[in-house]
Coordinates of C-alpha atoms and ligand atoms in Angstrom, one line a residue:
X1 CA 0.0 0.0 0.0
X2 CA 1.4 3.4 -0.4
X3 CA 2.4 5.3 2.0
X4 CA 0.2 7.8 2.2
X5 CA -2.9 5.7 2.1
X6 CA -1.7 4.3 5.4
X7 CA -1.7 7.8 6.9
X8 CA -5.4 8.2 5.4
X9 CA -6.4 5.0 7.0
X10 CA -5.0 5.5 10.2
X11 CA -7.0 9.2 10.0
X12 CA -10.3 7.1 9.1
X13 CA -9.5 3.5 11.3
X14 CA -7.5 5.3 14.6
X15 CA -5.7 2.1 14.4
X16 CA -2.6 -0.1 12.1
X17 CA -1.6 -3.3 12.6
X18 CA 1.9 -3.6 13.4
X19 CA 3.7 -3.9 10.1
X20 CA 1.9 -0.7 9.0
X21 CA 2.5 1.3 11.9
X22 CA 6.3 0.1 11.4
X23 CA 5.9 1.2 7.8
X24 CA 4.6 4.6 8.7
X25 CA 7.6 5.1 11.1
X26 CA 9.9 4.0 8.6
X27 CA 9.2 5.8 5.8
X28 CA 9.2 8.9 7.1
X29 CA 9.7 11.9 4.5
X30 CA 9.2 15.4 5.0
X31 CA 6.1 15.5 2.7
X32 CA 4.6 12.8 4.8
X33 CA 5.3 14.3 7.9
X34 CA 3.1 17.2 6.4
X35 CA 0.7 14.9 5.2
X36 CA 0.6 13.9 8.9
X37 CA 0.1 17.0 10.4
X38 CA -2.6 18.0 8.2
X39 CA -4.8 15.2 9.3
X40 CA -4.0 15.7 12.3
X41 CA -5.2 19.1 12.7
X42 CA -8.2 17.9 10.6
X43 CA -8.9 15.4 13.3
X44 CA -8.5 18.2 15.9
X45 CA -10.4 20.6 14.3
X46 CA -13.9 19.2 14.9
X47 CA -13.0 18.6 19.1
X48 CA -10.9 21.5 19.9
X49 CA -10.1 23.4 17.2
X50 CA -7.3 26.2 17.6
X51 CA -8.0 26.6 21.1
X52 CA -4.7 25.9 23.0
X53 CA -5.4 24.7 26.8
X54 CA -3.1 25.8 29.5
X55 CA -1.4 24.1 32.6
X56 CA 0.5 26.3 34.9
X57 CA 2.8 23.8 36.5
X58 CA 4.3 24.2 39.7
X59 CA 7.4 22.3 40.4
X60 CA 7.2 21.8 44.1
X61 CA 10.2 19.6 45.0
X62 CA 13.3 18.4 43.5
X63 CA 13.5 16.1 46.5
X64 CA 13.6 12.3 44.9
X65 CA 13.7 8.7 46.5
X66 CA 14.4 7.6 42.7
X67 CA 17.4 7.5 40.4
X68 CA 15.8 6.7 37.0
X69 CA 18.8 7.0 35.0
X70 CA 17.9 9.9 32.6
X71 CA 16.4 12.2 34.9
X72 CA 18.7 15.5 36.3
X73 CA 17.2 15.2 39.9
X74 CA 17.6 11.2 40.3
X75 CA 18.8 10.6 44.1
X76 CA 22.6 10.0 43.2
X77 CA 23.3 13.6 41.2
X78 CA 24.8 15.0 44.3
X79 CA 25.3 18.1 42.4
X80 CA 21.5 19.4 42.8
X81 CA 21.0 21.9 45.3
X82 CA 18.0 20.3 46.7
X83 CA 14.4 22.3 47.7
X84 CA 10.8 21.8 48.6
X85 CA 8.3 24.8 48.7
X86 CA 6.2 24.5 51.8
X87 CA 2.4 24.4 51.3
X88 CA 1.7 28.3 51.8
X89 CA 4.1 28.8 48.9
X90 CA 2.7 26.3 46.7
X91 CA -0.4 28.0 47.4
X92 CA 0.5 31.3 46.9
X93 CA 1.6 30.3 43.4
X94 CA -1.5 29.1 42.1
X95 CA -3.2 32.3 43.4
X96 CA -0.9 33.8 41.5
X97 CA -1.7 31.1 38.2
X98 CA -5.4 31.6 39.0
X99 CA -5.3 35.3 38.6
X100 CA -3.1 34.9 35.0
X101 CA -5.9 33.1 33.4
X102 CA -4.7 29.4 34.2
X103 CA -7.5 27.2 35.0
X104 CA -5.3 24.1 35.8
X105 CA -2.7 23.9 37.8
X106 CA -0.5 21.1 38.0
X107 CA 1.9 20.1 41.2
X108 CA 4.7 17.6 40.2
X109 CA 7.6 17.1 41.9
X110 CA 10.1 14.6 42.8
X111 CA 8.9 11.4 45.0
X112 CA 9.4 13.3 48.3
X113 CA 8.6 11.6 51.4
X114 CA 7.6 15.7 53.2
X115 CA 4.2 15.2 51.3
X116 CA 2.1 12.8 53.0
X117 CA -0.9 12.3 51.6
X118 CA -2.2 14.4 54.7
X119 CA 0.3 17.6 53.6
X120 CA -0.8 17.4 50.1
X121 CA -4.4 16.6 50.4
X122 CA -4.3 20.0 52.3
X123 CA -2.2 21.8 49.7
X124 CA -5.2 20.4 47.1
X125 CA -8.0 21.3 49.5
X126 CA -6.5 24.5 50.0
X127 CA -6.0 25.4 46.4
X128 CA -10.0 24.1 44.9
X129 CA -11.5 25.9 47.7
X130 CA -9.9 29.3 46.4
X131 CA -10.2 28.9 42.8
X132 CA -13.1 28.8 41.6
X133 CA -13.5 26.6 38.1
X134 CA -10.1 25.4 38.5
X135 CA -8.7 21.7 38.0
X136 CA -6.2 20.2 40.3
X137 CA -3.5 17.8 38.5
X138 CA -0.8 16.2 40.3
X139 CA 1.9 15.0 39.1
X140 CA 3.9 13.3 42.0
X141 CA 5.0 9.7 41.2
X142 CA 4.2 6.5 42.5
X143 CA 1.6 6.2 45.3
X144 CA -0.5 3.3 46.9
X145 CA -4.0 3.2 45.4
X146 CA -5.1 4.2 48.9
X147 CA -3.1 7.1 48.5
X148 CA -4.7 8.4 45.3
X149 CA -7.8 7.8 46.5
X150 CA -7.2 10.2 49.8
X151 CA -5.9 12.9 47.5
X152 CA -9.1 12.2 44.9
X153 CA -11.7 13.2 47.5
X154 CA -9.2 15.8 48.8
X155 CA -10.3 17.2 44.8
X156 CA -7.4 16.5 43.0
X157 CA -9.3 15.5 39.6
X158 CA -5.9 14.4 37.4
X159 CA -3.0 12.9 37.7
X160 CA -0.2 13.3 35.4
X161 CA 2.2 9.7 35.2
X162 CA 4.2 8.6 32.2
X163 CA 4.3 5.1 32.0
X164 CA 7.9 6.1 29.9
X165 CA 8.2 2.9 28.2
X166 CA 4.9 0.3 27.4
X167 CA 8.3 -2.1 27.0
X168 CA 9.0 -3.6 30.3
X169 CA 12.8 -4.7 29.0
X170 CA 13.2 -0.7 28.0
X171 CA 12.1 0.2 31.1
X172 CA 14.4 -1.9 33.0
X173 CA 17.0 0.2 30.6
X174 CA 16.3 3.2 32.0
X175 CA 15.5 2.4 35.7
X176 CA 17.1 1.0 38.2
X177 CA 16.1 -2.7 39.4
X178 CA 13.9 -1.0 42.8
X179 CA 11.9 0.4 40.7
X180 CA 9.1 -1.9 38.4
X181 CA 7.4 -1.1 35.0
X182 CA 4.5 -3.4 36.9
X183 CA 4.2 -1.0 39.3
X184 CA 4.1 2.1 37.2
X185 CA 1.0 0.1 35.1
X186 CA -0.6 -0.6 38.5
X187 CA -0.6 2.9 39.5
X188 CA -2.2 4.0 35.8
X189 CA -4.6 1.3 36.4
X190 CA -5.7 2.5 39.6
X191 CA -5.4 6.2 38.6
X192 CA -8.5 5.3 35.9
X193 CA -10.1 2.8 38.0
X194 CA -10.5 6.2 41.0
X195 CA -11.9 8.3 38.3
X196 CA -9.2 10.5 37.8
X197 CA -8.2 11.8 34.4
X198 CA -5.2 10.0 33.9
X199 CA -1.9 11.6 31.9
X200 CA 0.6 9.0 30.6
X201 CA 3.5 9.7 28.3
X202 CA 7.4 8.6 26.9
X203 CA 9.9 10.0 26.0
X204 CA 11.0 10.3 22.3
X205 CA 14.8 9.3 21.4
X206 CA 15.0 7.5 25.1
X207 CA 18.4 5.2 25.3
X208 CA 17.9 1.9 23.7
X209 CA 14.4 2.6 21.9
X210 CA 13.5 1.3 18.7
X211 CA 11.2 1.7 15.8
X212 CA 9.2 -1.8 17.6
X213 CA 9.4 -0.1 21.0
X214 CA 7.6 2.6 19.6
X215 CA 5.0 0.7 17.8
X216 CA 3.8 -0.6 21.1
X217 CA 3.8 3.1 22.1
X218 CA 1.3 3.4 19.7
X219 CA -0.8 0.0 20.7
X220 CA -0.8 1.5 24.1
X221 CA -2.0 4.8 23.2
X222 CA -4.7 2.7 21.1
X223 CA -5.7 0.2 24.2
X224 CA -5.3 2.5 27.6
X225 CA -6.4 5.7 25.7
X226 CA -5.1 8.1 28.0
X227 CA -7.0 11.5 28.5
X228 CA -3.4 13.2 28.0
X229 CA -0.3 12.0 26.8
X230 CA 2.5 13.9 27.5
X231 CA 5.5 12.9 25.1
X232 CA 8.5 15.2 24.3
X233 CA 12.2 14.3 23.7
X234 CA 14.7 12.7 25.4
X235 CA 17.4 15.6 26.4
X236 CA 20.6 14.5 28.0
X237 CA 21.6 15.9 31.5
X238 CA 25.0 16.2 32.1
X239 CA 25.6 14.4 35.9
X240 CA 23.4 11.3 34.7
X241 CA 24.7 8.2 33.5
X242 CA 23.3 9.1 30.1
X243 CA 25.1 12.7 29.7
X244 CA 26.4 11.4 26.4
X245 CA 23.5 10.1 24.6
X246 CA 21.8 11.3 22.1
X247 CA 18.7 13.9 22.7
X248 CA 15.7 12.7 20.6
X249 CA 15.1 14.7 17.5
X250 CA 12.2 17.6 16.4
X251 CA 11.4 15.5 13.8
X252 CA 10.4 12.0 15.3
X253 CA 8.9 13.6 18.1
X254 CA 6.6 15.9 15.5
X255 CA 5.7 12.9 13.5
X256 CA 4.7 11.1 16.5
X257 CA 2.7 13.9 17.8
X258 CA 0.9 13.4 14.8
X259 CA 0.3 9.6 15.0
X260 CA -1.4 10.1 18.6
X261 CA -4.2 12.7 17.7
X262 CA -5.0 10.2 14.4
X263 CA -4.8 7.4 17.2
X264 CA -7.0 9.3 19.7
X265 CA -8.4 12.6 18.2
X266 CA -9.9 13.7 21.7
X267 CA -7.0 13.0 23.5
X268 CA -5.1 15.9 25.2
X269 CA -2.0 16.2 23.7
X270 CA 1.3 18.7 25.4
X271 CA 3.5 20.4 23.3
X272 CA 6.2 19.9 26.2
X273 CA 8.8 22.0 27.6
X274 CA 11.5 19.8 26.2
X275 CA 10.2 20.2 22.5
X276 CA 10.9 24.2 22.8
X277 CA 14.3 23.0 24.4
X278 CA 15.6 21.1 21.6
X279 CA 14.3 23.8 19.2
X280 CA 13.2 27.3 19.9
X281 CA 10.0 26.8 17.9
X282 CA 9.3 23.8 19.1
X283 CA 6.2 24.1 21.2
X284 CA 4.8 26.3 17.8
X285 CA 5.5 23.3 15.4
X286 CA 3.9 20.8 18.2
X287 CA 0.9 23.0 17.7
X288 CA 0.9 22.6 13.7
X289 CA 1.6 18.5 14.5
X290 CA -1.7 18.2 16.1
X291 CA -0.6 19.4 19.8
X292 CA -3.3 21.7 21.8
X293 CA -1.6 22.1 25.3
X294 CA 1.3 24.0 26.7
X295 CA 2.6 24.0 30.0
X296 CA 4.4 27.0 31.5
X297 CA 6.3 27.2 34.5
X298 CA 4.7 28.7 37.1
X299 CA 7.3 27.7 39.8
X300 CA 8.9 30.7 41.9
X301 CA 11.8 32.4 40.3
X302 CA 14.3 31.4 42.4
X303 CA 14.1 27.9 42.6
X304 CA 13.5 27.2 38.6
X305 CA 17.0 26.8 37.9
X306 CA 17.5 23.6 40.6
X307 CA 14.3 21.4 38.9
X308 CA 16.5 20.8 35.8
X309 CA 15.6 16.8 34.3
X310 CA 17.9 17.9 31.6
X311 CA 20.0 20.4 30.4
X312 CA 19.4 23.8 28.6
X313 CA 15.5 23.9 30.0
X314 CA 14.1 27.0 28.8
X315 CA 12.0 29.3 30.8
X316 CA 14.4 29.6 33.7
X317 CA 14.4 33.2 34.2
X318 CA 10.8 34.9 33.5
X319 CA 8.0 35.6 35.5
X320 CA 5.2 33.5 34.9
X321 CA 3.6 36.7 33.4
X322 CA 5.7 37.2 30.8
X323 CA 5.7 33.4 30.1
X324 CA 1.9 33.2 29.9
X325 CA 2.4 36.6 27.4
X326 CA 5.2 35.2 24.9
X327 CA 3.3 31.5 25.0
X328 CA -0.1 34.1 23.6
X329 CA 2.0 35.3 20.9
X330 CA 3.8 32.2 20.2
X331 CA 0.6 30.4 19.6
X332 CA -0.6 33.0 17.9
X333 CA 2.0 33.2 15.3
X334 CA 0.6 30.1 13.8
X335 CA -2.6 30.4 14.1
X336 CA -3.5 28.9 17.3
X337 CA -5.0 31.0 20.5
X338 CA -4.3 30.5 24.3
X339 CA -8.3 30.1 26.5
X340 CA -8.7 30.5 29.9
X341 CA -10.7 27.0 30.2
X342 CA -9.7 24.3 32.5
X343 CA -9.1 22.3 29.5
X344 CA -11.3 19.0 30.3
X345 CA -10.7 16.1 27.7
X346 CA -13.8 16.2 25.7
X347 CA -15.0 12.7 25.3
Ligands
SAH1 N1 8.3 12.2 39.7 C1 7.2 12.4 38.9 C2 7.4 13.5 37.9 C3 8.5 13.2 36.9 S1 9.2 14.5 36.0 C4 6.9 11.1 38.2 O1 7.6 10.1 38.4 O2 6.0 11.1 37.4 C5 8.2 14.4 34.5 C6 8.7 13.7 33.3 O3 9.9 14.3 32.8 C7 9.1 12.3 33.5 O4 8.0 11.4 33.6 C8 10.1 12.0 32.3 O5 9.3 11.4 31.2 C9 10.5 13.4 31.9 N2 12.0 13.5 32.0 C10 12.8 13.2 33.0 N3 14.1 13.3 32.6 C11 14.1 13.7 31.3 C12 15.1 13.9 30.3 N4 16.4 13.8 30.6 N5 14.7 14.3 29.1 C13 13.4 14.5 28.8 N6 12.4 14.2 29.6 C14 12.7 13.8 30.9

């Protein structure tokens, strides 16, 4: 079949078998990356349009029991001045978020043993009491289902957990042997089972992956449907073990962008801090690929420059103002427009 009636019938089926999604990967072209993109805004167009959703993310520790290899913060990079903000900060900062227009704001942090599910379910009660209209994501890690069900009816609605790899030998790669792709599967599995929008995600150009790791991205996508999937590129940080690989490239992580809203045209889709990190229009040309969420930093100042997962982050310096003000025009430049909306996943 040629190759671009295989993008035409994964616009009209949402679904290849494995040869064909193999195909797709591997014959990528730059005309068929366009070809891509222009069904996949076609298959946005009729849910979301050019609206662009916002998440103001608060990073609220780079405290980390982990040491997944990639990652900046992993427990054994002794070179990270370490932080937590306490609760009335955290707090403060979504005020802050609430009165710029965002109607979702997301805590993620390191798995940091200060937030009990007691400290945080207060943080979350805290922060939907005060903002009105306003969706409470977290994005803290591994938890017991108990856990995520405290911090459910504290009103936290979604929870943001990449699954990183649907390979459990790739995820061994990039993990060390405590922690378990099982596990990471049983939390999403609980997540859903609560009632919580659930966020899963990978990294593009991770060490080790493969053109059949990330067909079974796509079969995962297909089968767990997750409301959001957040995928960017890998970017190397210099005091992990995998300072010298390879970052993943615009390109694959465009195409793939692509592939996922012709998998799941409802599905909310990031164009991720790490995709304006590798290239300064980045988070635009995510938009064009079929993207319709950004997520500025809405951390304080001062403590930006310690949450670093890899190197050359951009955003470190601006006031979430200005951010929320050159993401407006950015999106605007090609078309697309920034709503205040809490940005539900329509079904
Ligand atoms: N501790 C939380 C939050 C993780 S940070 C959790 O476990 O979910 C959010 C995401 O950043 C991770 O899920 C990972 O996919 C991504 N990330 C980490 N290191 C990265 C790197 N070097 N390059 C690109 N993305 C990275």
């Amino acid at each position: 079949m040629c190759i671009d009636r295989l993008a035409q019938k994964l616009a009209r089926e949402h679904t290849l078998n494995d040869d064909e999604y193999l195909a797709l990967l591997q014959n990528r072209t730059p005309e068929l990356a366009d070809r891509m993109a222009e069904l996949a805004r076609a298959a946005r167009e009729p849910v979301y349009g050019t609206a662009v959703y916002t998440r103001g993310l608060i990073e609220i520790s780079n405290i980390c029991k982990n040491d997944c290899l990639y990652c900046g913060i992993r427990r054994s990079n002794g070179n990270v001045e370490r932080y937590r903000l306490e609760p009335d900060v955290i707090v403060a900062c979504a005020h802050q978020g609430y009165e710029l227009g965002f109607r979702t704001i997301v805590l993620q942090g390191g798995e940091d043993g200060f937030y009990t599910d007691e400290v945080l379910a207060g943080i979350v009660e805290r922060i939907v009491a005060t903002c009105p209209d306003t969706a409470v994501t977290l994005s803290m890690g591994e938890r017991s289902r108990t856990s995520y069900q405290r911090l459910f009816d504290a009103g936290a609605t979604r929870y943001l957990l990449r699954h990183e790899t649907a390979t459990r030998a790739h995820y061994e790669r990039l993990h060390p042997a405590q922690m378990s792709w099982d596990n990471r599967m049983r939390c999403l599995h609980d997540l859903r089972d609560i009632g919580y929008q659930v966020g899963a995600g990978f990294m593009v150009g991770a060490p080790y992956q493969t053109m059949e790791h990330l067909v079974t991205e796509m079969r995962f996508v297909e089968q767990f449907k997750p409301d959001m999937c957040g995928i960017g590129p890998f970017v190397p940080h210099h005091d992990t073990p995998f300072a010298h690989e390879p970052a993943g490239t615009l390109e694959l992580t465009l195409f793939l962008l692509s592939m996922i809203r012709l998998i799941h045209p409802h599905v909310l889709l990031p164009a991720t801090t790490a995709l304006g990190t590798i290239d300064p229009r980045g988070r635009e040309k995510g938009m064009l690929a079929g993207a319709n969420v950004v997520m500025p930093n809405l951390s304080p100042v001062a403590v930006r420059k310690n949450y670093q997962l890899y190197d050359n982050k951009i955003c470190m310096g601006e006031e979430s103002a200005i951010c929320r003000g050159c993401l407006a025009r950015r999106m605007e430049s090609v078309g697309h427009h920034l709503v205040v909306d809490r940005g539900d996943i329509k079904r």
